[in-house]
Coordinates of C-alpha atoms and ligand atoms in Angstrom, one line a residue:
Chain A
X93 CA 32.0 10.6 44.9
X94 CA 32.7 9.8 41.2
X95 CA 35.5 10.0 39.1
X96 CA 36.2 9.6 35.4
X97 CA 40.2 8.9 34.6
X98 CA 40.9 8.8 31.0
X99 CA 37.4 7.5 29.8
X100 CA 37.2 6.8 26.7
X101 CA 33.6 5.6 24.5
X102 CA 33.2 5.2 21.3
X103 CA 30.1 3.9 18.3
X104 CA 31.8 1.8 15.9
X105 CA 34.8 3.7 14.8
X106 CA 33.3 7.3 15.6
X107 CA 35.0 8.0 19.4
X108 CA 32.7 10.3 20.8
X109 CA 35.0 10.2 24.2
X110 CA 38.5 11.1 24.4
X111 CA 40.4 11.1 27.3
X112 CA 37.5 12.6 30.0
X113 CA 38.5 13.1 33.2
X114 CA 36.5 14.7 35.6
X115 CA 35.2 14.2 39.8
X116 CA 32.6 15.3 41.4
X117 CA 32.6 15.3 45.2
X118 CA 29.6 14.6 47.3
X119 CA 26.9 17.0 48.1
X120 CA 27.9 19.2 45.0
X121 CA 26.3 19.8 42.2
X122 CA 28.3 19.8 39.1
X123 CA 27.6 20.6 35.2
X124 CA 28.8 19.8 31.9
X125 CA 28.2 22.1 29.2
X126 CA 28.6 22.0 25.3
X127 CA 27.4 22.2 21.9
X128 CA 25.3 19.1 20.5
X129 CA 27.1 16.1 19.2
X130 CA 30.0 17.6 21.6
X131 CA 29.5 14.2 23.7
X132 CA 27.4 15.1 27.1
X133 CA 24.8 12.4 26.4
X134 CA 27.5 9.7 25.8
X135 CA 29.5 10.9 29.1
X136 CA 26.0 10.0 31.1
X137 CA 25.5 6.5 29.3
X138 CA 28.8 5.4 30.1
X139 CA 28.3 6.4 33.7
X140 CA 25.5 4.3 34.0
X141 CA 26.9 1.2 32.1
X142 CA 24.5 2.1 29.0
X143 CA 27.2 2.4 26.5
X144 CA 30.5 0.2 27.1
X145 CA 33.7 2.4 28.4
X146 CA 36.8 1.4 26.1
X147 CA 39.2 2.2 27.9
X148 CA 39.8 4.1 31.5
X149 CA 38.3 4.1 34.9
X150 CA 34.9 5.4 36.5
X151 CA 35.1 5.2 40.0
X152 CA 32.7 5.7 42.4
X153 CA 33.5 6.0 46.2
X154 CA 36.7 4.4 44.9
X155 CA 35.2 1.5 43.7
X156 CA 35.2 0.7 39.7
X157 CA 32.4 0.5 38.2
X158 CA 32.9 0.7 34.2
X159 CA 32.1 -2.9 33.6
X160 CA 29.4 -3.1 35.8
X161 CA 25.9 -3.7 34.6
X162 CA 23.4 -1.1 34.5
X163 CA 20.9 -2.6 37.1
X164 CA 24.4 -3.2 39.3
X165 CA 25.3 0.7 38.4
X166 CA 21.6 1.9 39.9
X167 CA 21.4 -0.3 42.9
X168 CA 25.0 1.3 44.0
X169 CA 22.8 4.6 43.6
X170 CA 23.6 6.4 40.7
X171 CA 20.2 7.0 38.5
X172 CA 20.0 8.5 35.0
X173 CA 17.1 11.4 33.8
X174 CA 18.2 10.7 30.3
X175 CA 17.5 13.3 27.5
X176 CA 14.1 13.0 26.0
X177 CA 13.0 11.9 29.5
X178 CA 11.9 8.3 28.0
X179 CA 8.8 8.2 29.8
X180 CA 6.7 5.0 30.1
X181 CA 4.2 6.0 28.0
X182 CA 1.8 3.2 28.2
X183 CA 1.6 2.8 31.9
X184 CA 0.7 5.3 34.1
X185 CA 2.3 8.0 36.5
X186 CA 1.9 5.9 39.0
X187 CA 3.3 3.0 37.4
X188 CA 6.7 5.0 36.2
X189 CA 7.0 5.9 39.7
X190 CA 7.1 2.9 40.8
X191 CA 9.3 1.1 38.2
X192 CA 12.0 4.3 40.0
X193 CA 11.8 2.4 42.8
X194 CA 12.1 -1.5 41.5
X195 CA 15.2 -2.3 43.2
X196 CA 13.9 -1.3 47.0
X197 CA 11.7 -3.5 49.1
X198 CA 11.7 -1.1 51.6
X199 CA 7.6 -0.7 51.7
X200 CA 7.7 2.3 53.9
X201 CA 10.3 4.1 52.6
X202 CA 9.0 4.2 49.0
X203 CA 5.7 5.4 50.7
X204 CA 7.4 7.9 52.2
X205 CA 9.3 9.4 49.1
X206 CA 6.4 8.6 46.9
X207 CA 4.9 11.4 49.0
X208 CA 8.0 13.5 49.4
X209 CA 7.8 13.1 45.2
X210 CA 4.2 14.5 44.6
X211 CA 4.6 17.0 47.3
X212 CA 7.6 18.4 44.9
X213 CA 5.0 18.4 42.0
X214 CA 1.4 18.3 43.4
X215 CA 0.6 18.0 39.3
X216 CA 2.1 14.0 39.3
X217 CA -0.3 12.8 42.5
X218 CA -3.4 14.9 40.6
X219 CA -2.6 12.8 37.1
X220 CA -1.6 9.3 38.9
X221 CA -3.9 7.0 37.1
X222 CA -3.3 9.0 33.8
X223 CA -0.7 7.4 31.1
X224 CA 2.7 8.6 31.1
X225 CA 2.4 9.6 27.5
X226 CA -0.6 12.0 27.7
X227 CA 1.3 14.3 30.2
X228 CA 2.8 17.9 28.8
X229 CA 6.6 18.1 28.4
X230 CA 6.8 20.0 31.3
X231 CA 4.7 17.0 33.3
X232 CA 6.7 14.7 32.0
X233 CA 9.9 15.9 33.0
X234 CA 8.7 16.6 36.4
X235 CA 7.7 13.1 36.2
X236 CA 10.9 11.4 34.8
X237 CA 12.7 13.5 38.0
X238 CA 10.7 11.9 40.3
X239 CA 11.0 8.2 38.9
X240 CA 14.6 8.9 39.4
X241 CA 14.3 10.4 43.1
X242 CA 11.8 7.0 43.3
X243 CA 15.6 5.2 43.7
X244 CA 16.7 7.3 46.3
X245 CA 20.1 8.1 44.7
X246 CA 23.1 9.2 46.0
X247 CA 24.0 10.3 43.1
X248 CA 21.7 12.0 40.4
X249 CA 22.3 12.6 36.5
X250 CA 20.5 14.9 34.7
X251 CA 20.4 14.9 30.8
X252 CA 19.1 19.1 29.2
X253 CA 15.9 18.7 31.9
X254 CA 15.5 21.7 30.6
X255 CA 15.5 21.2 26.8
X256 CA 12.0 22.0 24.9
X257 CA 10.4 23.8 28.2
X258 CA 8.8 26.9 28.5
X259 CA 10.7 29.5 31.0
X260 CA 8.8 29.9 33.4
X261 CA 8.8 25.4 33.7
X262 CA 12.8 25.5 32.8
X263 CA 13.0 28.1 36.2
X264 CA 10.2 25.5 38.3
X265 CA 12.5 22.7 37.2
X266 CA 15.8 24.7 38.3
X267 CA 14.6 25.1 41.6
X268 CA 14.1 22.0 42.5
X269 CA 17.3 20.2 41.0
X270 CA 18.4 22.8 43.7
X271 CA 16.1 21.7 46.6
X272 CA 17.1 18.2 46.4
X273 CA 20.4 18.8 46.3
X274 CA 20.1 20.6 49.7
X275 CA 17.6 18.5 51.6
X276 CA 18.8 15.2 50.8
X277 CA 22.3 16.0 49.7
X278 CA 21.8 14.4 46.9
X279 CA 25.0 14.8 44.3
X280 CA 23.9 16.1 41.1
X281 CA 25.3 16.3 37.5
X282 CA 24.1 18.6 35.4
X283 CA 24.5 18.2 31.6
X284 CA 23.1 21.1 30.1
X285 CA 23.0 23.2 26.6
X286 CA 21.9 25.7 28.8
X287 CA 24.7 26.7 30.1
X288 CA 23.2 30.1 31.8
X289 CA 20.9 28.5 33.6
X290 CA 22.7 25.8 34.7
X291 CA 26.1 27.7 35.6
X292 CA 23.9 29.5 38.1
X293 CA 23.1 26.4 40.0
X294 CA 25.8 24.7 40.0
X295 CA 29.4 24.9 42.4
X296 CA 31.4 23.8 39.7
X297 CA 31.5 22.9 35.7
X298 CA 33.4 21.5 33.0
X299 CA 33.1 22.1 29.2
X300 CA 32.9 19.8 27.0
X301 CA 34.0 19.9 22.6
X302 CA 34.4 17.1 20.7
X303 CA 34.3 14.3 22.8
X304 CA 37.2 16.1 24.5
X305 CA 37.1 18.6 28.5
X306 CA 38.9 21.4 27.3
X307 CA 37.6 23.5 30.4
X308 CA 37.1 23.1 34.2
X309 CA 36.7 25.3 36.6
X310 CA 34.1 26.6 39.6
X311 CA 30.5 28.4 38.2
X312 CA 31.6 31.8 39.1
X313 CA 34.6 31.8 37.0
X314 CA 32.9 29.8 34.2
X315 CA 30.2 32.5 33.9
X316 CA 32.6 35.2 33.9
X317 CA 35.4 33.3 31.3
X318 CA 35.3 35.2 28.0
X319 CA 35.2 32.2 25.8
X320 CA 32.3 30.6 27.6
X321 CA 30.3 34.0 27.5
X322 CA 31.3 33.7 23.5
X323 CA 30.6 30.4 23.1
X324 CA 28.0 29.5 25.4
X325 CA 26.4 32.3 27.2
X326 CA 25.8 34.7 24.2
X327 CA 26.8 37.1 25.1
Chain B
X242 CA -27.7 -24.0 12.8
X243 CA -26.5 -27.2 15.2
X244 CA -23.9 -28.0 12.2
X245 CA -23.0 -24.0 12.5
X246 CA -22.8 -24.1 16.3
X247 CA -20.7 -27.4 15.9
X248 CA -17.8 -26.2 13.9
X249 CA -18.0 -22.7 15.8
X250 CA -17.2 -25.4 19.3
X251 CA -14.6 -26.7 17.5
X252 CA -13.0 -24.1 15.7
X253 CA -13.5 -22.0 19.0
X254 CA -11.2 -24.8 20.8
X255 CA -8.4 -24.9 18.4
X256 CA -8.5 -21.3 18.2
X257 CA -7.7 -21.2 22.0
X258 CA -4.9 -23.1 21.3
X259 CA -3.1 -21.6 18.7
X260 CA -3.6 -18.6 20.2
X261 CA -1.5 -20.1 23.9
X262 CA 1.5 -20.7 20.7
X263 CA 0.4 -17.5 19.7
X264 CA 1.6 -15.8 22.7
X265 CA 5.0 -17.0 22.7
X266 CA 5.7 -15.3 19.4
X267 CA 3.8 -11.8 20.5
X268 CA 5.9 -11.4 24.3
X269 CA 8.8 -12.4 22.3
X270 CA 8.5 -9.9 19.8
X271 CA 7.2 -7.5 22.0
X272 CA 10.1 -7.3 23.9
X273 CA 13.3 -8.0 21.8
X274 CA 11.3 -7.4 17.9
X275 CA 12.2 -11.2 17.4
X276 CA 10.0 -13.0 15.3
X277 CA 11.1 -16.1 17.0
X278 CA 10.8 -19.3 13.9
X279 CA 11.8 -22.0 16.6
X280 CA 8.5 -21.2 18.7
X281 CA 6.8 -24.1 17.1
X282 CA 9.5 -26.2 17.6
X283 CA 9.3 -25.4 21.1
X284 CA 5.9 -26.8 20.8
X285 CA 6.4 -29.7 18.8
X286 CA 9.1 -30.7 21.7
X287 CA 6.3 -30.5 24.6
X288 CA 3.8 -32.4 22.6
X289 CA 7.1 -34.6 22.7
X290 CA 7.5 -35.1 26.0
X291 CA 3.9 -35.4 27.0
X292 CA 3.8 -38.3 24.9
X293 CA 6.6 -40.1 26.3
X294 CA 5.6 -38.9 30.0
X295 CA 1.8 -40.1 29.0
X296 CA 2.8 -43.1 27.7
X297 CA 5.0 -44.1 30.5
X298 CA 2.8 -43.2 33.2
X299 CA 0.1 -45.0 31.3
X300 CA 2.0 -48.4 31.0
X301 CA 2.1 -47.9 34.9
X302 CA -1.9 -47.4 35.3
X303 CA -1.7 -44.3 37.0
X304 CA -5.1 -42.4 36.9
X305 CA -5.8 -40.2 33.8
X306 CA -6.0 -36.7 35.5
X307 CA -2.7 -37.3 37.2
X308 CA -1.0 -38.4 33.6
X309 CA -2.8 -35.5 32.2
X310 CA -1.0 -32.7 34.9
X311 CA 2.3 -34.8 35.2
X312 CA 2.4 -34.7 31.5
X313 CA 1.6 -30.9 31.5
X314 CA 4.0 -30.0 34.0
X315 CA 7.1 -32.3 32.4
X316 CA 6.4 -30.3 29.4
X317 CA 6.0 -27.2 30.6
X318 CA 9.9 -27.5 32.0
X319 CA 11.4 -29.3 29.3
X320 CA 10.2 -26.6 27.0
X321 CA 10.9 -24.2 29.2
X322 CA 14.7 -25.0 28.9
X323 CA 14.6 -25.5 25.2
X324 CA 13.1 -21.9 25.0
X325 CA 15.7 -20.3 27.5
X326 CA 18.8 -22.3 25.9
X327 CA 17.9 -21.4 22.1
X328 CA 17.7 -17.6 23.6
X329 CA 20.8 -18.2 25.1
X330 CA 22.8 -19.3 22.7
X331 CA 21.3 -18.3 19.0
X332 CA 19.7 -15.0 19.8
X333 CA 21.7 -13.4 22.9
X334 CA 25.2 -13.2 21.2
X335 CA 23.1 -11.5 18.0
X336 CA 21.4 -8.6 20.2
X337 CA 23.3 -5.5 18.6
X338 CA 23.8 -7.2 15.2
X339 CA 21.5 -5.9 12.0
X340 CA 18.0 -7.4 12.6
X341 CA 18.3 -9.6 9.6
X342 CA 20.8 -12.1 11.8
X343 CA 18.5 -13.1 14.5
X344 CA 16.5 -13.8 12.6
X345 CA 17.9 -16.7 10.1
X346 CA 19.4 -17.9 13.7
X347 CA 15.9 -18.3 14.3
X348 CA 15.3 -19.8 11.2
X349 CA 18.7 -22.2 11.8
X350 CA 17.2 -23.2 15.4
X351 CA 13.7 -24.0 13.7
X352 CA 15.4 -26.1 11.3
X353 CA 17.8 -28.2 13.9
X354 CA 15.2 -28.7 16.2
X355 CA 13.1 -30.4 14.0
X356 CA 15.8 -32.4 12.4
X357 CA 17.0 -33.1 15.8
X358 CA 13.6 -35.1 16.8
X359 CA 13.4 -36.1 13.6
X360 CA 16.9 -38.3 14.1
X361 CA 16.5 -38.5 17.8
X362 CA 12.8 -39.9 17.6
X363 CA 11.1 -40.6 14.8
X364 CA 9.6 -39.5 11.3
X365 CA 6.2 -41.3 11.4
X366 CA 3.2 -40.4 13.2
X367 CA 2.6 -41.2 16.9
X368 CA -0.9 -42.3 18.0
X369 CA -1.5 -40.1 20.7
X370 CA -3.2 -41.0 24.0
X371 CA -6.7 -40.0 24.5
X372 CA -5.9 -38.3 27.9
X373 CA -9.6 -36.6 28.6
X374 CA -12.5 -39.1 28.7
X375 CA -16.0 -38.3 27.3
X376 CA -17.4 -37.3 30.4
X377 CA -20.9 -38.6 31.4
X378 CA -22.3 -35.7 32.3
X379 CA -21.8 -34.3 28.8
X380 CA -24.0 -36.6 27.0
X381 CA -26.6 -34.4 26.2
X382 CA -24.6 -31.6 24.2
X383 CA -22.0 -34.2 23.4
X384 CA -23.1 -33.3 19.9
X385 CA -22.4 -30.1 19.7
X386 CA -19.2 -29.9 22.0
X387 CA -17.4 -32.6 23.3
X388 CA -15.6 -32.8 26.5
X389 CA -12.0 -32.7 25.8
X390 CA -13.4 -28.9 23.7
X391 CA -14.3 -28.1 27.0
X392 CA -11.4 -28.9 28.8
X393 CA -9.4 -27.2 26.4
X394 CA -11.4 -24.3 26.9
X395 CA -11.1 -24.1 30.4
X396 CA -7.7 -24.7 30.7
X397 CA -6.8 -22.1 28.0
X398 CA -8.9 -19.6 29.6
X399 CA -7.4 -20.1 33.1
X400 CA -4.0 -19.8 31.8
X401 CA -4.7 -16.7 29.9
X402 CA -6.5 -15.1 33.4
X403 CA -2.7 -16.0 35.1
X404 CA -0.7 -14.8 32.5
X405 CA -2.8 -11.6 32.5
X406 CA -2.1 -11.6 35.9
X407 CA 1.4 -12.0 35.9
X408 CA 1.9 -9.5 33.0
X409 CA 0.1 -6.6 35.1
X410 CA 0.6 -7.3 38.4
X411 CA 3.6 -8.8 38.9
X412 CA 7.5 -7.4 39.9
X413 CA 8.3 -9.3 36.8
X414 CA 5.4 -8.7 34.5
X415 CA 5.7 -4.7 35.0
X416 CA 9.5 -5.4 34.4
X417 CA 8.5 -7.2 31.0
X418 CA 6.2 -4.3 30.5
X419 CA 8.7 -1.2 31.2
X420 CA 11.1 -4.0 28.6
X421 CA 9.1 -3.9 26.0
X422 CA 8.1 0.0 25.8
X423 CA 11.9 1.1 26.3
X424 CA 14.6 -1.0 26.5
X425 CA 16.9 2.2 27.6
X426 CA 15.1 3.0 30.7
X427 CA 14.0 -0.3 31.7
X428 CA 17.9 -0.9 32.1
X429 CA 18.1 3.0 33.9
X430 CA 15.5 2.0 36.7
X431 CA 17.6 -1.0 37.3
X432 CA 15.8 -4.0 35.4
X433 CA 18.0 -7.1 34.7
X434 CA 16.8 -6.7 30.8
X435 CA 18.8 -10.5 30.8
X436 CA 16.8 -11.9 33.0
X437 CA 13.5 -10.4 31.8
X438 CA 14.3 -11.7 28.3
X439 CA 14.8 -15.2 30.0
X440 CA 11.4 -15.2 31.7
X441 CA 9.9 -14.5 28.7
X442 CA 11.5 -17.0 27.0
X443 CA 10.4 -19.4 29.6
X444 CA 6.7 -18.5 29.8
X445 CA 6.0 -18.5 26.1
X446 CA 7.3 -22.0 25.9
X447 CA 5.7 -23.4 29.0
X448 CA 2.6 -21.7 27.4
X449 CA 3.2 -23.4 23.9
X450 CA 3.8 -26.8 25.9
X451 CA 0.8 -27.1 27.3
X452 CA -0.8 -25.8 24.0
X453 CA 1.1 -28.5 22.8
X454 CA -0.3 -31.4 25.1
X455 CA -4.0 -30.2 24.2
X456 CA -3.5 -30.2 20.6
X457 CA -1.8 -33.0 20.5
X458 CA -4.5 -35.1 22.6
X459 CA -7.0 -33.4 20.8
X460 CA -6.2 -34.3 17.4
X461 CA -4.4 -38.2 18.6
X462 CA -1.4 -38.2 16.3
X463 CA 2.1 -35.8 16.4
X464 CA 5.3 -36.2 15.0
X465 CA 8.4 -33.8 14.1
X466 CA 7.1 -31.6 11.7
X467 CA 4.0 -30.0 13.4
X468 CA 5.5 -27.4 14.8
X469 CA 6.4 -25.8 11.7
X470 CA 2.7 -25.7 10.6
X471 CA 1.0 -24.9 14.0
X472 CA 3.9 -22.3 14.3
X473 CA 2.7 -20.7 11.0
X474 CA -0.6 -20.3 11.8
X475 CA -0.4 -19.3 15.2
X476 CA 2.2 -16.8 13.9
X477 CA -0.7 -15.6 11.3
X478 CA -2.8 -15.5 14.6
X479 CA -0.2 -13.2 16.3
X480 CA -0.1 -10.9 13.4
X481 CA -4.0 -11.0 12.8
X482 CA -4.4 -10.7 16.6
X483 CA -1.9 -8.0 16.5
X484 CA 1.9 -8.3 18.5
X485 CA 0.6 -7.1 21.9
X486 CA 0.0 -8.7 24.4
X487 CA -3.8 -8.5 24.7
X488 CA -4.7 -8.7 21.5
X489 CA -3.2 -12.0 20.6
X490 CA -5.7 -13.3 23.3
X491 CA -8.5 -11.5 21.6
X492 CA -7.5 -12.1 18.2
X493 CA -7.1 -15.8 17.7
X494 CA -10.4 -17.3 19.2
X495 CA -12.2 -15.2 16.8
X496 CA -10.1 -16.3 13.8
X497 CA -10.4 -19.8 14.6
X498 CA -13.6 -20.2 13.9
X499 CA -13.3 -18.8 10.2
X500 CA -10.2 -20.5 9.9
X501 CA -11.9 -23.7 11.1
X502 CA -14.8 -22.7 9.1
X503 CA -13.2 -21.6 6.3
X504 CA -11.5 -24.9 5.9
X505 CA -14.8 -26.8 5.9
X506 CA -16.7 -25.0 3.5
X507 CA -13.4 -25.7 1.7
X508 CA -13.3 -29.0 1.6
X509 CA -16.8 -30.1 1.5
Ligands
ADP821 N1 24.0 5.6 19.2 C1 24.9 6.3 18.5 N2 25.5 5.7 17.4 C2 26.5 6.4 16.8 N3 26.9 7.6 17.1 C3 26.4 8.2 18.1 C4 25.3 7.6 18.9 N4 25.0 8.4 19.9 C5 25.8 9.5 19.7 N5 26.6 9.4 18.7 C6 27.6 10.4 18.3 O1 28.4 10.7 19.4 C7 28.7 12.1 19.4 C8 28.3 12.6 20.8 O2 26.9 12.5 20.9 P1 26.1 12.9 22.2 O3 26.8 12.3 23.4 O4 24.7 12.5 22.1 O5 26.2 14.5 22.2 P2 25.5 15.6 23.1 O6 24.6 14.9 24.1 O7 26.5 16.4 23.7 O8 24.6 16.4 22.2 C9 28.0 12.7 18.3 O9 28.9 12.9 17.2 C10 26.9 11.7 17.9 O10 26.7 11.8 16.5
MG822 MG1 22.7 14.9 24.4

């Protein structure tokens, strides 16, 4: 589905991206761990065309897409829940849903996963005509998801969803990065701080330090490595 | 309390044209935090070009209402392209640079523009064609408001009620909308930020053209310069009115008057 070969991103002279390589096949979902400043946010900007790829390749379905713009990048079907969830706070729930779906003209099937959307979270159809920024941070992550799943993508990147929640929200959340992932197959990539969480979800990860994979490997083994327990799982 | 209601008519009218410049400056800003110096040029060049369109349909008798909406349109357009080219090529290239560089490129564009009607035109004052005609039915208030105020009012306010429409109901008004709050995500949903910065460009001008061609047939006379000082005060308006997009609408008729009012008491 998408592949990273030798990517390389950097701000000025700080490179915050050496040499990534990674893929992640259809169907599967896939996470990145690390530390902050360590380089996950940057890895999902260049995806999507936000931040400009030096040097390497990102392929997806074997077609390059690194100097693609970032409206080209979405209408192939890769959407972005950035970190922060950058809801439009001004308009309202309904209004960021549909801004998800801006680049379909297909009426009924934006109907459709408008529904499929506030049956996920029954909270977003309740609060519809309320602003984006007077939802909780729970609401408006719930809500930033859904923008995203407005797109239909094939392919879905998710920035810490779960940073700042409460538990019992971070497990709500969990579940149903899980349940799209099996009912629309929708590929998923996971960057995450918390890598306990979101080692149990995934098939596969990769860690990330210093702008540099220096592990990659399937969930399982991941949980039970003895660095990432040190490192990452605390334990 | 007539001579109050008088110079409330009139400043009321200019009001609602300084606040169509007005706009220009506030969807500008509101989406790329440009104060954009060349608006009023931008202006100055569609009071330009209605004169020359006025004029030359004139010479050929067509009837006033058609010069009047030919005029409007020609303006609207030629504007229109000033406003998207000057984007194009002194503000686009600057977008990650230090804030500080747009905007003497602003201040640069301001300057050549003028200069460039200056050389390419003239420096004196052109009489301006009297494009609306005291209508008869007027007569009776003509003394308090006269008809071209009226026009002006009713064309400013019609335009304002479409771009208020455009803004929220529109694919690319709610794209200027999801620009202006978060540049970031407006390019993750799949926005053409580009293109959205373009049509912005184009509206504000089209809107400060035909801002132009009432001003300009209001007060009879133009030449080079007054787009610098229309451009100043309807960027006071903006500010006053505060940079949003509603509020530039609501700010500026009510200024106007005490501007208008202001200047009176000032001078008398
Ligand atoms: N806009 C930016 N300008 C300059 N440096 C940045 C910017 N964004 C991130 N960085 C730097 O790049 C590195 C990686 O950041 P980031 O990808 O946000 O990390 P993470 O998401 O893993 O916490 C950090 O050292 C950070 O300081
Ligand atoms: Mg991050």
């Amino acid at each position: 589905m998408l592949e990273l070969k030798n990517v390389q991103t950097s701000y000025g002279n700080i490179q915050a991206l050496q040499d990534v390589n990674l893929t992640i096949h259809a169907g599967e979902i896939v996470t990145l761990i690390g530390a902050n400043g360590a380089g996950k946010s940057t890895t999902l900007m260049t995806i999507s065309g936000i931040v400009p790829c030096r040097r390497g390749k990102i392929l997806l379905k074997g077609q390059e897409i690194q100097a693609l713009s970032p409206d080209k990048i979405v209408a192939l079907g890769v959407c972005q829940v950035p970190e922060g969830r950058h809801i439009f706070a001004d308009l309202t729930v309904r209004e960021n849903l549909d801004l998800g779906a801006f680049l379909r003209t297909d009426k009924a099937g934006i109907k459709q996963d408008l529904e499929y959307v506030y049956s996920l979270f029954p909270i977003l159809a309740e609060r519809r005509h309320q602003s984006g920024g007077t939802l909780s941070g729970g609401q408006q992550q719930m809500l930033a998801m859904s923008r995203a799943l407005m797109a239909r993508p094939q392919l879905l990147l998710l920035d810490e969803p779960s940073m700042g929640l409460a538990p019992l929200v971070i497990k709500q959340i969990f579940e149903i990065i899980k349940a799209i992932n099996k009912e629309h197959n929708t590929t998923i990539f996971l960057v995450e701080q918390n890598a306990h969480q979101a080692l149990h979800i995934a098939d596969r990860g990769y860690v990330i330090e210093n702008g540099r994979i220096i592990l990659a490997d399937s969930a399982d083994k991941l949980l039970n490595n003895p660095d990432v327990q040190k490192a990452y799982l605390g334990i | 309390m007539d001579y109050f209601i008088e110079l409330f008519c009139s400043g009321l009218t200019r009001g609602s044209i300084y606040a169509l410049i007005a706009l220009g400056y506030t969807m500008v800003y509101g989406i790329i935090g440009l104060i954009n110096f060349a608006h009023g040029e931008i202006y100055m060049i569609g009071a330009f070009t209605s004169f020359i369109v006025a004029t030359v349909l004139s010479i050929y008798g067509f009837p006033l209402a058609a010069i009047v909406v030919v005029a409007g349109v020609a303006a609207a357009i030629w504007s229109s392209a000033y406003g998207y080219t000057v984007e194009k090529i002194a503000y686009k290239p600057l977008r990650h640079a230090p804030r500080l560089a747009p905007l003497i490129s602003a201040i640069g564009m301001s300057i050549l523009l003028q200069n460039y009607v200056l050389l390419a035109q003239t420096s004196d004052f052109l009489p301006f064609p009297e494009l609306i005609p005291e209508f008869a039915f007027m007569e009776p208030i003509a003394h308090i408001i006269g008809s071209s105020d009226i026009v002006i009012l009713l064309t400013t306010t019609v335009v304002m009620l479409a771009l208020t429409f455009l803004i929220k109901f529109t694919r690319i008004g709610k794209a200027m909308r999801a620009t202006a709050q978060d540049r970031t995500m407006a390019l993750l949903v799949g926005i053409n930020v580009d293109r959205v910065i373009s049509a912005t460009f184009i509206i504000g001008s089209a809107l400060a053209a035909i801002g132009g061609l009432l001003i300009a047939s209001h007060i009879g006379q133009i030449n080079f310069a007054i787009g610098f000082i229309a451009g100043i005060k309807a960027f006071t308006a903006a500010v006053l009115g505060g940079i949003v997009y509603s509020g530039s609408c609501s700010g500026e008729p009510d200024s106007g008057p005490d501007r208008k009012f202001c200047h009176r008491l000032y001078f008398q």
